[in-house]
Coordinates of C-alpha atoms (C1' of nucleotides) in Angstrom, one line a residue:
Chain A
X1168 CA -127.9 67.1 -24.4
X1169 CA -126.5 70.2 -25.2
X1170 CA -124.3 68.9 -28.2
X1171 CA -124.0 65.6 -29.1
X1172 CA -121.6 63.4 -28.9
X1173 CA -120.0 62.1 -31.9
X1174 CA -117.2 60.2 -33.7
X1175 CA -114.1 61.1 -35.8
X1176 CA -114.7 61.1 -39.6
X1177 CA -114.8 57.5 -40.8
X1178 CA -114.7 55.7 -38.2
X1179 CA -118.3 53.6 -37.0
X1180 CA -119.9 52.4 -33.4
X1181 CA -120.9 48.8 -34.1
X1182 CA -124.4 47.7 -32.2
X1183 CA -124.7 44.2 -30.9
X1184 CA -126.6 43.4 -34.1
X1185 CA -123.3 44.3 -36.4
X1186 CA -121.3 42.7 -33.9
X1187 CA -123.0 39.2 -34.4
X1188 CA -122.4 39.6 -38.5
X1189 CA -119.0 41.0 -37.9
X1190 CA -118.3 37.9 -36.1
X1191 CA -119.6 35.8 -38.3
X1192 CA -117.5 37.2 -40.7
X1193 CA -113.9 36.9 -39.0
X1194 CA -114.7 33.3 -37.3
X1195 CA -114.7 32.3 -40.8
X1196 CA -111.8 33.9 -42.0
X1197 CA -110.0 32.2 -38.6
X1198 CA -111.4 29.2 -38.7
X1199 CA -110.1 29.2 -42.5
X1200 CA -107.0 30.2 -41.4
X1201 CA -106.1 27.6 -38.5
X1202 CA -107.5 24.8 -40.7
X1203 CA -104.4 25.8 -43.1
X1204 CA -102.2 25.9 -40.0
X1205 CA -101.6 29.2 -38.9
X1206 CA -101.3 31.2 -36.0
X1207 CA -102.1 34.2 -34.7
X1208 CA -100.5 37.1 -33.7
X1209 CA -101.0 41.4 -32.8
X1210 CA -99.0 44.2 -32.6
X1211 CA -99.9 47.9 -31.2
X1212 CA -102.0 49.9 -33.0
X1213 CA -99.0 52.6 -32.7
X1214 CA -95.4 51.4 -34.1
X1215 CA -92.3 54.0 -34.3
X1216 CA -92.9 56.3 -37.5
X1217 CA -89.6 55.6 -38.7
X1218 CA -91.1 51.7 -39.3
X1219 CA -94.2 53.0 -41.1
X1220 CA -92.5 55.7 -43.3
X1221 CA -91.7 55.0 -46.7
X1222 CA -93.4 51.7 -47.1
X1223 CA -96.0 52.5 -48.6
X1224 CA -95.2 54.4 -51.6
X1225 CA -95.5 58.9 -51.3
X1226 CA -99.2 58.5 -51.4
X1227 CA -99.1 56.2 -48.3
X1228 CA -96.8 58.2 -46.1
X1229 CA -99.7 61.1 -46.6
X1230 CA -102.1 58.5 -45.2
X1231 CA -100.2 57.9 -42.5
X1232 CA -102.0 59.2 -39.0
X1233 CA -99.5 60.2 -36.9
X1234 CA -99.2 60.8 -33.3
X1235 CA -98.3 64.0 -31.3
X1236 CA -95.6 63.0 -28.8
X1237 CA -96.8 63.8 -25.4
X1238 CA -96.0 66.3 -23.1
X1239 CA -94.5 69.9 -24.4
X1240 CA -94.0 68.5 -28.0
X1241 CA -92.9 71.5 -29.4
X1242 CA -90.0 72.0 -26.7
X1243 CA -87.9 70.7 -29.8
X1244 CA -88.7 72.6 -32.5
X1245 CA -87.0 76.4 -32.9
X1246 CA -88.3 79.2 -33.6
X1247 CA -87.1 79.6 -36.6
X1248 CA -87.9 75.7 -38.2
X1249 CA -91.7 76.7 -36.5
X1250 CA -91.7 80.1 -38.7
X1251 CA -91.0 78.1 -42.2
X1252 CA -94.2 76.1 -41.6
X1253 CA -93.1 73.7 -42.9
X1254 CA -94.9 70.4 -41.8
X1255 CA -93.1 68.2 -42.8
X1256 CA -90.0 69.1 -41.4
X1257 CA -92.0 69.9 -38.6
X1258 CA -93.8 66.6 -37.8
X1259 CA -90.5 64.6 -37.3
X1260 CA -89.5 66.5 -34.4
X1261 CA -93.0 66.3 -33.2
X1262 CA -94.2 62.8 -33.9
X1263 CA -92.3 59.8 -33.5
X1264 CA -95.1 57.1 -33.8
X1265 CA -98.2 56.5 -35.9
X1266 CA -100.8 54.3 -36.4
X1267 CA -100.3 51.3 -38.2
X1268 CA -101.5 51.6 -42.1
X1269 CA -101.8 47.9 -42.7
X1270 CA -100.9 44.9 -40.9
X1271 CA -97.9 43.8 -43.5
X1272 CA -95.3 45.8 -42.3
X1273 CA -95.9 45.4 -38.7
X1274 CA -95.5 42.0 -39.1
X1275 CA -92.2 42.0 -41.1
X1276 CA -91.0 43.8 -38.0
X1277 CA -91.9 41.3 -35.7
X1278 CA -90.3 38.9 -37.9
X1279 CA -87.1 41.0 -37.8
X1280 CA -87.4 41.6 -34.4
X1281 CA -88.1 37.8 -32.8
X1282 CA -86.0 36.4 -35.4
X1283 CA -84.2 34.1 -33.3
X1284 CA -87.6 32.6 -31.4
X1285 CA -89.2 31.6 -34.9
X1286 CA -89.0 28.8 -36.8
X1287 CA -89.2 29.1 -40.7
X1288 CA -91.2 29.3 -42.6
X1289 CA -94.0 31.1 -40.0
X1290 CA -97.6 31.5 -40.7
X1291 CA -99.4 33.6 -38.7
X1292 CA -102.6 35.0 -38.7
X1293 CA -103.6 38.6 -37.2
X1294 CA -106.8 40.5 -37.0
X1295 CA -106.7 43.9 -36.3
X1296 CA -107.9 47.6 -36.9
X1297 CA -106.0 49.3 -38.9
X1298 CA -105.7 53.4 -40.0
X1299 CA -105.5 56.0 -43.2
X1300 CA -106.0 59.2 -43.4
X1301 CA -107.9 58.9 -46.5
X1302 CA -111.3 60.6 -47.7
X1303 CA -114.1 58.5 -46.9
X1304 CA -117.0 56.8 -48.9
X1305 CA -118.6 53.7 -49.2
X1306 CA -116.4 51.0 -48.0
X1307 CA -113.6 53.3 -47.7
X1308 CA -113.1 54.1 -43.7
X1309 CA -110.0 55.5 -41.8
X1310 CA -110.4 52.9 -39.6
X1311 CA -111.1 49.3 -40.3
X1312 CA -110.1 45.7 -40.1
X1313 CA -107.8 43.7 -41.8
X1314 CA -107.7 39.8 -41.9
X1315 CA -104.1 38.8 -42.8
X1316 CA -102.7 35.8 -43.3
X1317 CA -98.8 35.8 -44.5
X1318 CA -96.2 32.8 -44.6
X1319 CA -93.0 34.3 -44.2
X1320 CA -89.3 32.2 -44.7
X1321 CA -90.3 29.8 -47.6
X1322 CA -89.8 30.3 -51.5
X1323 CA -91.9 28.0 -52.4
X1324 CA -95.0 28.5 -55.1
X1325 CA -97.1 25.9 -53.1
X1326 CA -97.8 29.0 -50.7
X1327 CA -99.5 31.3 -53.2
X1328 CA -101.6 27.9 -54.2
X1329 CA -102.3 27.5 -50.3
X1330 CA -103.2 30.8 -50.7
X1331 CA -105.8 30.5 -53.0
X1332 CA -107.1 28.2 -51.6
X1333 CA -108.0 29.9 -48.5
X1334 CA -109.4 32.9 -50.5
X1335 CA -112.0 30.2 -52.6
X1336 CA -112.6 28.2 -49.0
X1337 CA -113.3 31.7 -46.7
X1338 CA -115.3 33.1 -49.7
X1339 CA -117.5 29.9 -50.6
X1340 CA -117.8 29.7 -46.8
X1341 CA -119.1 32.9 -47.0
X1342 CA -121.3 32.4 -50.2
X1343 CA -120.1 35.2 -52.2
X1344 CA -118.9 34.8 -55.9
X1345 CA -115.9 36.0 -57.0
X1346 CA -113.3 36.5 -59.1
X1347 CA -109.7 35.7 -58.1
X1348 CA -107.3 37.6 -59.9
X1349 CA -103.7 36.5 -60.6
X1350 CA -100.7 37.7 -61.5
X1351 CA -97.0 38.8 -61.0
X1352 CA -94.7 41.4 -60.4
X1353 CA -92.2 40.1 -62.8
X1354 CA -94.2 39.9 -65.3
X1355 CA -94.9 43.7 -65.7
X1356 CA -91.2 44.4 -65.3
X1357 CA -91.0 42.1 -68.4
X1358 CA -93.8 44.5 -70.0
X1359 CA -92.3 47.6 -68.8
X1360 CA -88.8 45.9 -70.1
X1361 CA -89.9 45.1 -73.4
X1362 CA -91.3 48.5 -74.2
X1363 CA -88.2 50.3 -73.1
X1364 CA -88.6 51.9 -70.1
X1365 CA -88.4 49.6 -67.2
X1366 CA -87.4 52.2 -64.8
X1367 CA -91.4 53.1 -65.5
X1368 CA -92.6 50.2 -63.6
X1369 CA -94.7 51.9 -61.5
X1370 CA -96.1 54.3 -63.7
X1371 CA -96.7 52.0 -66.5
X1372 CA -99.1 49.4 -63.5
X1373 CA -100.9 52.4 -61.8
X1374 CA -102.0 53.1 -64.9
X1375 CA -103.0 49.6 -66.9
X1376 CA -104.3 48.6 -63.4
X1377 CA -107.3 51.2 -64.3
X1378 CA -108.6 49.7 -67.9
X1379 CA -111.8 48.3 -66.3
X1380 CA -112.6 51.7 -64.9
X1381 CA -111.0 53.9 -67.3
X1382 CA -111.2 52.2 -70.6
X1383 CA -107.6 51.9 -72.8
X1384 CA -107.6 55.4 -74.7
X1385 CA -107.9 57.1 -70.8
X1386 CA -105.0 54.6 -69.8
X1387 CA -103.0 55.6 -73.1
X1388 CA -103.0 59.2 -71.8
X1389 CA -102.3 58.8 -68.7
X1390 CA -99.1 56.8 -70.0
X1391 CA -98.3 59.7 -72.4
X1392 CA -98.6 62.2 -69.4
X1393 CA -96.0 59.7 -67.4
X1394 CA -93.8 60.6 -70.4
X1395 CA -94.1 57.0 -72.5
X1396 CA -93.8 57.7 -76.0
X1397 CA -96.2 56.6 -78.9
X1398 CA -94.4 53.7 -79.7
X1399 CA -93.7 52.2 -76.8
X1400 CA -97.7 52.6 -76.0
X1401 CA -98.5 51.0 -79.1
X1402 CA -96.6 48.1 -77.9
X1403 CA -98.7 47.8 -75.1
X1404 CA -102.1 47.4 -76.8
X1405 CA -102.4 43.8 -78.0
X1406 CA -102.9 42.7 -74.3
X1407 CA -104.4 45.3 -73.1
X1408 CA -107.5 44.6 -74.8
X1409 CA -106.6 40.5 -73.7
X1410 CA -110.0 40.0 -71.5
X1411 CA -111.7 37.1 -70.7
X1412 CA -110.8 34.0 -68.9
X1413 CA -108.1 32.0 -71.6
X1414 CA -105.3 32.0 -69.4
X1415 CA -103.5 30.3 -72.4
X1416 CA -103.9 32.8 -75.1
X1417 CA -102.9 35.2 -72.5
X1418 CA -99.4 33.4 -72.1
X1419 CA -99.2 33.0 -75.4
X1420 CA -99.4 36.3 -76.9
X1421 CA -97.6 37.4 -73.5
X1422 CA -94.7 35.1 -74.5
X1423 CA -94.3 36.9 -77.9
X1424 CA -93.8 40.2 -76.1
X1425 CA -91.8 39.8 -73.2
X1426 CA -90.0 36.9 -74.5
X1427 CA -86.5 38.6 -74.5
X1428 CA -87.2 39.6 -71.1
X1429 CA -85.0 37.7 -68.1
X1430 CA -87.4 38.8 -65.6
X1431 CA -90.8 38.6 -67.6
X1432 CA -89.7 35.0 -68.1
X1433 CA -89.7 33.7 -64.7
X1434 CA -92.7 35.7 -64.1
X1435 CA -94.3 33.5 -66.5
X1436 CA -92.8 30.3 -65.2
X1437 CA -94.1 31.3 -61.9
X1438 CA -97.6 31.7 -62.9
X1439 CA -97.5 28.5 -65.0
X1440 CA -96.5 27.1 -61.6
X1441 CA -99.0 27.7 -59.8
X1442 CA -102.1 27.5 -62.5
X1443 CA -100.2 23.9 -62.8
X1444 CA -100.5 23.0 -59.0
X1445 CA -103.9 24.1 -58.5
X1446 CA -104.9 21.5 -60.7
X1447 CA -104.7 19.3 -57.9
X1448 CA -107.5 20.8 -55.9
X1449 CA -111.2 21.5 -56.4
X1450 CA -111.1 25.3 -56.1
X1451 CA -115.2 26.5 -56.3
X1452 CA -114.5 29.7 -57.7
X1453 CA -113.0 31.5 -60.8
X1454 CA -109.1 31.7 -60.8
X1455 CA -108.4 34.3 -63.6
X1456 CA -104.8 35.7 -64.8
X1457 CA -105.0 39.5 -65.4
X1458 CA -102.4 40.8 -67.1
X1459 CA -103.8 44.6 -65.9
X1460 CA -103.4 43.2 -61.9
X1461 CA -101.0 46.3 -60.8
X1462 CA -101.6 46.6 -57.3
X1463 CA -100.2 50.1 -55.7
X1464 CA -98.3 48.8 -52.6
X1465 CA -94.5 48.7 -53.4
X1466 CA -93.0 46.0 -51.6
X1467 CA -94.6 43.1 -54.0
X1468 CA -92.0 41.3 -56.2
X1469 CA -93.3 38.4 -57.3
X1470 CA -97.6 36.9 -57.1
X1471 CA -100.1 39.6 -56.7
X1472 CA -103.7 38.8 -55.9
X1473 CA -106.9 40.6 -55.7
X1474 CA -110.7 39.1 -55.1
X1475 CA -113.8 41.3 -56.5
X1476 CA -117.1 40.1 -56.0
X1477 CA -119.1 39.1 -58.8
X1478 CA -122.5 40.6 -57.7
X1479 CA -121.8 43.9 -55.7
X1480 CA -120.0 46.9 -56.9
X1481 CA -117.2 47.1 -54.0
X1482 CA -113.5 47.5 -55.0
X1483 CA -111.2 44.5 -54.2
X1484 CA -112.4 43.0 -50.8
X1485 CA -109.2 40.9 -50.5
X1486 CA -105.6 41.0 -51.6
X1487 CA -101.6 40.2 -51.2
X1488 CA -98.7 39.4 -53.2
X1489 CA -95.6 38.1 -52.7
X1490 CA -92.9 40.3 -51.2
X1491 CA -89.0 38.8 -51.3
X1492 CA -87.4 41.6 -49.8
X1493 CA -89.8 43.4 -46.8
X1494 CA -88.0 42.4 -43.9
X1495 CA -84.7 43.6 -45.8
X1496 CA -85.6 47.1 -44.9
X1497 CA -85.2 46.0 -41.0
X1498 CA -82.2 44.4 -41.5
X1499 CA -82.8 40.5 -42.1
X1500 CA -81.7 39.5 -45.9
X1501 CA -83.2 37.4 -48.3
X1502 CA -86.3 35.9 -46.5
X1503 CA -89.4 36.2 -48.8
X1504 CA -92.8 36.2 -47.6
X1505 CA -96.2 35.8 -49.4
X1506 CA -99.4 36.7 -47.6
X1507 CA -102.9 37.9 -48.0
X1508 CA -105.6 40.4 -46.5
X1509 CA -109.6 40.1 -46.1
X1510 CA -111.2 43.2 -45.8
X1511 CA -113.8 42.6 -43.1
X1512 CA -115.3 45.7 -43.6
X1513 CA -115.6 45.9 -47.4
X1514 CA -117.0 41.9 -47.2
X1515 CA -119.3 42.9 -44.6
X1516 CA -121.1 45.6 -47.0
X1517 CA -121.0 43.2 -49.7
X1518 CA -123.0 40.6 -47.6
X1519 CA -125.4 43.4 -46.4
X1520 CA -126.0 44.3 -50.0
X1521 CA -126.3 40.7 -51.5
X1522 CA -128.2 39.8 -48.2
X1523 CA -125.9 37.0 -47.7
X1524 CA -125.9 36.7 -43.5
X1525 CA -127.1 33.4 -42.3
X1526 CA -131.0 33.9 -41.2
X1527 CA -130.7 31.7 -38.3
X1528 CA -130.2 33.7 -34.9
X1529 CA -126.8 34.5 -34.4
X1530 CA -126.6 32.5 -30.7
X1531 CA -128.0 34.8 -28.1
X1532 CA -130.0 34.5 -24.8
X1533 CA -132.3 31.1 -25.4
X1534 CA -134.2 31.9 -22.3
X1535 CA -135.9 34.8 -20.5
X1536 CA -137.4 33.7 -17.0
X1537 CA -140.1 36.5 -16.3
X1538 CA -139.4 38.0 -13.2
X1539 CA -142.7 37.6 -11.2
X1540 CA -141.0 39.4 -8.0
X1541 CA -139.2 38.8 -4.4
X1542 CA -140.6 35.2 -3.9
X1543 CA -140.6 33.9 -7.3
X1544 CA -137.5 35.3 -7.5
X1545 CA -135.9 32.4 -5.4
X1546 CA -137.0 29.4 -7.7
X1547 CA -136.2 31.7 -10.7
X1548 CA -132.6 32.2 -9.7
X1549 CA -132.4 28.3 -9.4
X1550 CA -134.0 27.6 -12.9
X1551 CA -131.6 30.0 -14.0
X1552 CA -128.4 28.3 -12.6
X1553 CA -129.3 24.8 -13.5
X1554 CA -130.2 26.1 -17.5
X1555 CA -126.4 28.2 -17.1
X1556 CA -125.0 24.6 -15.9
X1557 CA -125.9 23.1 -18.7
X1558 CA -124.9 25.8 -21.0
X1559 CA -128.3 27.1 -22.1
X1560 CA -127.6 30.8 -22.6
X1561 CA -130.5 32.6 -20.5
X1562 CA -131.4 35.3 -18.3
X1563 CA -133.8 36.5 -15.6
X1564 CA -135.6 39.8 -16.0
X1565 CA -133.5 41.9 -13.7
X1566 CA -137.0 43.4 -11.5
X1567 CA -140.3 42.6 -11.3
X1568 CA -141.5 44.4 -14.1
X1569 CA -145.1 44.4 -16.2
X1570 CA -145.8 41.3 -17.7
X1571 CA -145.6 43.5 -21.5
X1572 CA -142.6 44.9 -20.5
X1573 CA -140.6 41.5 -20.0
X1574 CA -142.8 39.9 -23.0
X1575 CA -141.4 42.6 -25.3
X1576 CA -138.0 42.5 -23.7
X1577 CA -137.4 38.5 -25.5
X1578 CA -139.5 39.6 -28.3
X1579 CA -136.7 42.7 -29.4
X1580 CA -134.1 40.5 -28.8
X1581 CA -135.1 37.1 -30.6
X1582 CA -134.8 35.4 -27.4
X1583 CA -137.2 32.0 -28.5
X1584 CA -138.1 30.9 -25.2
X1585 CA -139.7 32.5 -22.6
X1586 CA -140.3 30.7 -19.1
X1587 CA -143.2 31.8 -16.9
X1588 CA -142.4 30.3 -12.8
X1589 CA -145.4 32.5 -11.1
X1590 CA -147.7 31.1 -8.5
X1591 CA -149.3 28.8 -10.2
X1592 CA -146.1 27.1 -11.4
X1593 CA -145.0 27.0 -8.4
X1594 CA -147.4 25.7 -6.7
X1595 CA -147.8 22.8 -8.9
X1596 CA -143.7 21.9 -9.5
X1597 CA -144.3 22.6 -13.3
X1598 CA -143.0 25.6 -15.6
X1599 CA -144.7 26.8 -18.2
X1600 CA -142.7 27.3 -21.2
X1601 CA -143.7 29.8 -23.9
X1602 CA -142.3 29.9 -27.7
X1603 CA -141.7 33.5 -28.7
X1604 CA -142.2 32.4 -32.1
X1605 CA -145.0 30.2 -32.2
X1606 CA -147.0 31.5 -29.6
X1607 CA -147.2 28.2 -28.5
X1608 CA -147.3 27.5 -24.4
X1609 CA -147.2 24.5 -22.8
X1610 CA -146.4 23.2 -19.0
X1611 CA -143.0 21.5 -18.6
X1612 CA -140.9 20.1 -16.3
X1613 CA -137.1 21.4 -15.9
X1614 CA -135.7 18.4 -17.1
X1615 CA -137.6 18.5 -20.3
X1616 CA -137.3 21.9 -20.8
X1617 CA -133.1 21.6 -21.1
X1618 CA -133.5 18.8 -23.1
X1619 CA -136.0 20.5 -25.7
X1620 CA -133.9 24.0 -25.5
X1621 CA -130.7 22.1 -25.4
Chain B
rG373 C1' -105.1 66.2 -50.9
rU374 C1' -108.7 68.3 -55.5
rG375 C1' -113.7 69.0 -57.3
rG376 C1' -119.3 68.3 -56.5
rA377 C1' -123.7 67.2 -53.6
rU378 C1' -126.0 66.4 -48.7
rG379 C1' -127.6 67.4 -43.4
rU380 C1' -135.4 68.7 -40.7
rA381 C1' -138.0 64.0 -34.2
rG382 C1' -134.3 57.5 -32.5
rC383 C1' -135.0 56.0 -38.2
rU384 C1' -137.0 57.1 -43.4
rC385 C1' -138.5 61.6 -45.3
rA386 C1' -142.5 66.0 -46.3
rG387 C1' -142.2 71.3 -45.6
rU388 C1' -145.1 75.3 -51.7
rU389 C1' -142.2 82.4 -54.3
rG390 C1' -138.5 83.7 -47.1
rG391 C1' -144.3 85.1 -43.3
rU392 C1' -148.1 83.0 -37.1
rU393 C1' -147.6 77.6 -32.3
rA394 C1' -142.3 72.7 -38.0
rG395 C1' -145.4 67.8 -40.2
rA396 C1' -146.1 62.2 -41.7
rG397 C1' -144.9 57.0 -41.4
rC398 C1' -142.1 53.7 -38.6
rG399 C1' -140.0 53.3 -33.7
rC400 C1' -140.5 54.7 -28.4
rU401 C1' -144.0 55.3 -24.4
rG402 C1' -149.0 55.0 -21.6
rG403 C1' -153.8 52.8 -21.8
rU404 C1' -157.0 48.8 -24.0
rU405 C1' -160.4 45.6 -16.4
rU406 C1' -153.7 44.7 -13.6
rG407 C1' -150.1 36.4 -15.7
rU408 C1' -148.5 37.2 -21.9
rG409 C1' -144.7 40.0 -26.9
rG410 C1' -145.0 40.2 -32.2
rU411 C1' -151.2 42.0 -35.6
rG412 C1' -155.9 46.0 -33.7
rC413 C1' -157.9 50.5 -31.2
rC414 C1' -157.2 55.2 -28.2
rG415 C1' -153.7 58.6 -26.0
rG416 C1' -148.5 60.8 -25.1
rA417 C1' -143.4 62.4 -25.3
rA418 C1' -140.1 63.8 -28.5
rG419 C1' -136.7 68.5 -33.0
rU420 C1' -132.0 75.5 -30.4
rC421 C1' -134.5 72.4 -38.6
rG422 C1' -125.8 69.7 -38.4
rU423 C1' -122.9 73.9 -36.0
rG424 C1' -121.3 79.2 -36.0
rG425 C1' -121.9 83.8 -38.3
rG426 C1' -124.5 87.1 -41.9
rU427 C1' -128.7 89.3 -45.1
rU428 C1' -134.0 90.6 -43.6
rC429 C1' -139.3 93.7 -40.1
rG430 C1' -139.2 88.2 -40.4
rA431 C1' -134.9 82.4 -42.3
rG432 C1' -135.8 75.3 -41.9
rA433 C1' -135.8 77.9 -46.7
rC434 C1' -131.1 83.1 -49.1
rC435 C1' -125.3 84.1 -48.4
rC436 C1' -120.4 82.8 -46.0
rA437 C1' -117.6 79.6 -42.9
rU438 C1' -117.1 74.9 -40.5
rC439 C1' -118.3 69.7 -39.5
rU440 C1' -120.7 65.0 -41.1
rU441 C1' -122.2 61.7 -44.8
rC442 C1' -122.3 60.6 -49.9
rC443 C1' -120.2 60.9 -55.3
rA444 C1' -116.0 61.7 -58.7
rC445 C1' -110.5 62.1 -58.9
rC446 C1' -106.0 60.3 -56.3
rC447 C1' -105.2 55.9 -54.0
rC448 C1' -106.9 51.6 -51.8
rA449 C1' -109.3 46.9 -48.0

RNA sequence: GUGGAUGUAGCUCAGUUGGUUAGAGCGCUGGUUUGUGGUGCCGGAAGUCGUGGGUUCGAGACCCAUCUUCCACCCCA
């Protein structure tokens, strides 16, 4: 090898091993998923540019990978525009797709665009890579998987409590603690209202969103630097230092402050709603309202969620919102949607950290037949059938290879049964049937051999 | 995108103020009287020291660039 081959910046081979935890991860998110009734769908990794643009706030169209179109893509662009280098005038003429950032907006484009084949409200499901341009670290990749699940056509609060649920099932399914964090849109326009500069919104969430990291002096700078005066910040502090779990105090001291607010109103009503309707189910872990809940993607209106693990430092592994207006933007009014992401890959490191995969072999071979050679062969490839029949994952040793060889072939991959049909075996109808684990060997017939495997 | 670290056998890492043929453990591989893996013993292969330049009589060590990974910021799953 002259140089070796490798991969673009942030993305990852997985080996068979990381496949089987992978998968363990994402059957539970689906089987989660289909037990609350939804279905599934996928899109291209590439949509249009002009789908993806602008969705995602200034910071997201940056993160945006775009594709080059094919053929002589600069045929379009003159002389002159190529002189100004000027990218970004540039990269229209020269790109007209990327690859998708998340799997939200594809899907309010499929809603948009098969429209008249759905029937409302639709839950669907999709699992699928998806891609940004950002600056890796740990459990931040350019490419990775998202796990969404949105229902898309129906108003109703009784969605974001489905929702939780599903996020407590998949993540007590999974065994990892966590935190489920609550809270609403309309709320913080309340906040931003009440202190005078609603037009701030933005500014005013990016920056409360970071007073676990930052600490509230940092947050009050930040603030001042967004051009929010001292009195207005002032306002802000009584619940900004609100922590802990008492969602009633919050509301409380929340209802002082944004109680002339229209909007901050039904943002509370909402909440209320749905803290009122999960009462009706058992949910395993903590449901907390966090009043600091900003969430940077632009399209939320209404419920915002985010899940951290108790136990491993990882940002959010999971998180949605409600969004009343996202398919507006293609051209259908007035349907609101409410959905949520699992981030596979981010859950994946956590359960590596916390050594949470399940011990017991992943399902693999069950049985290696040692390949003894040309004649054995013959009966071995009948052994083999009949165990395949009966749906006994196994293999045959592909060649007549050393006895260590095969031997260490089932050992490195955890196959727990090893059958030895040689001469002897042969000659006397029996098998003899060796437990990689145990050691153990013993002579056995076929039929007992499927049923003990089985 | 901004700032800071890192990169030596497949993996985890040693490598002294620049000085002969670059080391260890694990793994891999061969043997241990040829029908038995995972534990023992003996042997072996394996590295253009991330890549490309430069300084020097001499560079794995120093300088520059570039890439990767990591860390902080930005933002986020």
């Amino acid at each position: 090898m002259a140089h070796k081959p490798s991969i673009p910046k942030g993305t990852r081979d997985f080996s068979p091993q990381e496949m089987a935890k992978r998968n363990h991860i994402f059957d539970t998110i689906k089987e989660v998923y289909e037990l609350f009734g939804f279905s599934q769908i996928e899109t291209p990794a590439m949509e249009n540019l002009s789908t993806l643009m602008g969705k995602y706030g200034e910071e997201g169209d940056k993160l945006l990978f775009k594709v080059i179109n094919s053929g002589d893509y600069l045929k379009k662009v003159s002389a002159d525009e190529l002189a100004t280098a000027d990218s970004t005038k540039i990269i229209s003429k020269i790109s007209e797709k990327g690859l998708r950032y998340d799997l939200t907006v594809p899907f309010a484009r499929y809603v948009v665009q098969h429209r008249n084949d759905i029937q409302f409200p639709f839950k669907r499901y999709q699992i699928q890579p998806v891609w940004r341009a950002d600056r890796p670290q740990r459990g931040r990749y350019r490419e990775f998987f998202q796990c969404d699940a949105d229902v898309i056509g129906s108003n109703s609060l009784m969605n974001e409590v489905e929702i939780i649920q599903m996020l407590d099932k998949v993540f007590t399914k999974l065994d990892i603690n966590v935190v489920i964090k609550l809270n609403n849109r309309k709320i913080l326009a309340g906040i931003a209202e009440s202190i005078g500069y609603p037009e701030k919104l933005i500014d005013i969430t990016v920056a409360m969103d970071k007073i676990d990291k930052i600490g509230p002096d940092a947050v009050y700078d930040e603030l001042r630097g967004k051009g929010i005066d001292d009195d207005a910040i002032q306002m802000l502090e009584p619940f900004m230092n609100l922590q802990g779990n008492d969602t009633n105090q919050k509301m409380n001291c929340l209802g002082e402050f944004i109680g002339d607010s229209a909007i901050g109103n039904r943002g509370m009503l909402e909440v209320e709603e749905v803290f009122d309707r999960l009462k009706a189910f058992d949910i395993k872990n903590e449901v907390e309202l966090d009043l600091t809940l900003a969430r940077g993607l632009s399209y939320y209106t209404g419920a915002i969620f985010e899940v951290v693990a108790k136990d491993a430092k990882m940002g959010s592994i999971s998180g949605g919102g409600r969004y009343d207006d996202l398919t507006g933007i293609f051209g259908l009014k007035d349907v609101s949607g409410v959905g949520i992401s699992f981030g596979a890959d981010r859950i994946y490191d956590v359960l590596t950290e916390l050594d949470k995969f399940p011990k017991t072999q992943l399902k693999g071979t069950q049985v290696l037949i040692v390949n003894f050679g040309k004649e054995e062969e013959k009966k071995a490839v009948k052994i083999l059938t009949q165990l395949r029949e009966e749906g006994i994952s196994s293999e045959l040793f592909p060649e007549s290879a050393k006895m260590q060889k095969q031997m260490k072939y089932a050992n490195h991959n955890n196959i727990p049964w090893v059958i030895l049909a040689g001469e002897d075996e042969l000659q006397s109808g029996v098998l003899s049937l060796k437990n990689m684990e145990s050691g153990d060997q013993f002579k056995i017939t076929i039929d007992e051999l499927i049923s003990k495997v089985k």
